[in-house]
XYZ file of C-alpha atoms in Angstrom:
86
model
C 18.331 82.645 -71.966
C 16.271 80.059 -73.829
C 14.353 77.745 -71.503
C 15.489 74.718 -73.519
C 19.154 75.704 -73.011
C 18.548 76.128 -69.327
C 17.133 72.565 -69.159
C 20.138 71.287 -71.098
C 22.496 72.831 -68.555
C 20.361 71.185 -65.875
C 20.527 67.849 -67.416
C 24.319 68.163 -68.102
C 24.845 69.004 -64.474
C 22.576 66.161 -63.348
C 24.553 63.778 -65.504
C 27.882 64.806 -63.974
C 26.822 64.708 -60.379
C 24.958 61.380 -60.881
C 27.734 59.630 -62.860
C 30.205 60.679 -60.098
C 28.665 57.991 -57.824
C 28.987 55.159 -60.294
C 32.705 54.408 -59.758
C 32.199 54.130 -55.995
C 29.195 52.020 -56.369
C 31.091 49.679 -58.761
C 34.154 49.449 -56.553
C 32.159 48.573 -53.434
C 30.106 46.054 -55.549
C 33.272 44.325 -56.984
C 35.306 44.286 -53.798
C 32.404 43.649 -51.407
C 34.121 46.043 -49.038
C 32.734 49.372 -47.825
C 35.016 49.667 -44.765
C 36.357 53.078 -45.812
C 32.896 54.541 -46.637
C 31.325 56.875 -44.209
C 27.923 55.490 -43.122
C 26.894 58.966 -41.649
C 27.783 60.735 -44.876
C 25.939 58.446 -47.130
C 22.862 58.362 -44.724
C 22.640 62.183 -44.819
C 23.301 62.227 -48.515
C 20.439 59.758 -49.295
C 18.050 61.777 -47.007
C 19.078 65.054 -48.916
C 18.657 63.171 -52.226
C 15.185 62.083 -51.156
C 14.215 65.626 -50.284
C 15.678 67.109 -53.553
C 13.680 64.373 -55.388
C 10.410 65.369 -53.599
C 11.216 69.122 -54.284
C 11.801 68.227 -57.976
C 8.476 66.328 -58.216
C 6.550 69.045 -56.536
C 8.124 71.791 -58.642
C 7.995 69.763 -61.965
C 11.778 70.122 -62.498
C 12.741 67.180 -64.719
C 16.485 67.491 -64.292
C 16.189 67.523 -60.539
C 13.872 64.500 -60.602
C 16.077 62.535 -63.022
C 19.386 63.318 -61.207
C 18.210 62.777 -57.697
C 16.261 59.692 -58.417
C 19.152 57.953 -60.104
C 21.731 59.318 -57.596
C 19.508 58.144 -54.745
C 19.501 54.649 -56.133
C 23.274 54.787 -56.517
C 24.043 56.289 -53.038
C 21.312 54.102 -51.477
C 22.946 51.028 -53.012
C 26.267 52.164 -51.497
C 24.594 52.741 -48.117
C 22.990 49.268 -48.346
C 26.348 47.588 -49.216
C 27.920 49.577 -46.215
C 25.400 47.858 -43.956
C 25.874 44.527 -45.607
C 29.697 44.455 -46.116
C 30.850 46.883 -43.437
């Protein structure tokens, strides 16, 4: 398969998995309530995203870096709001 097509698939997957966090982030931001959010799940998720980001940087994989960097900001924001708003 063409390497460019493979990268496009990677970026498409990265877009889907990253955008998936946006509605939750927006909901918590608007309602100022994170009561039903699992702190443990988001803590482990942010750690996993940080590790994927490091892996992507070390391997030079642009889709991994883009997806995990942006998703880490969104999931980290949710985690921060969980701490702030409960």
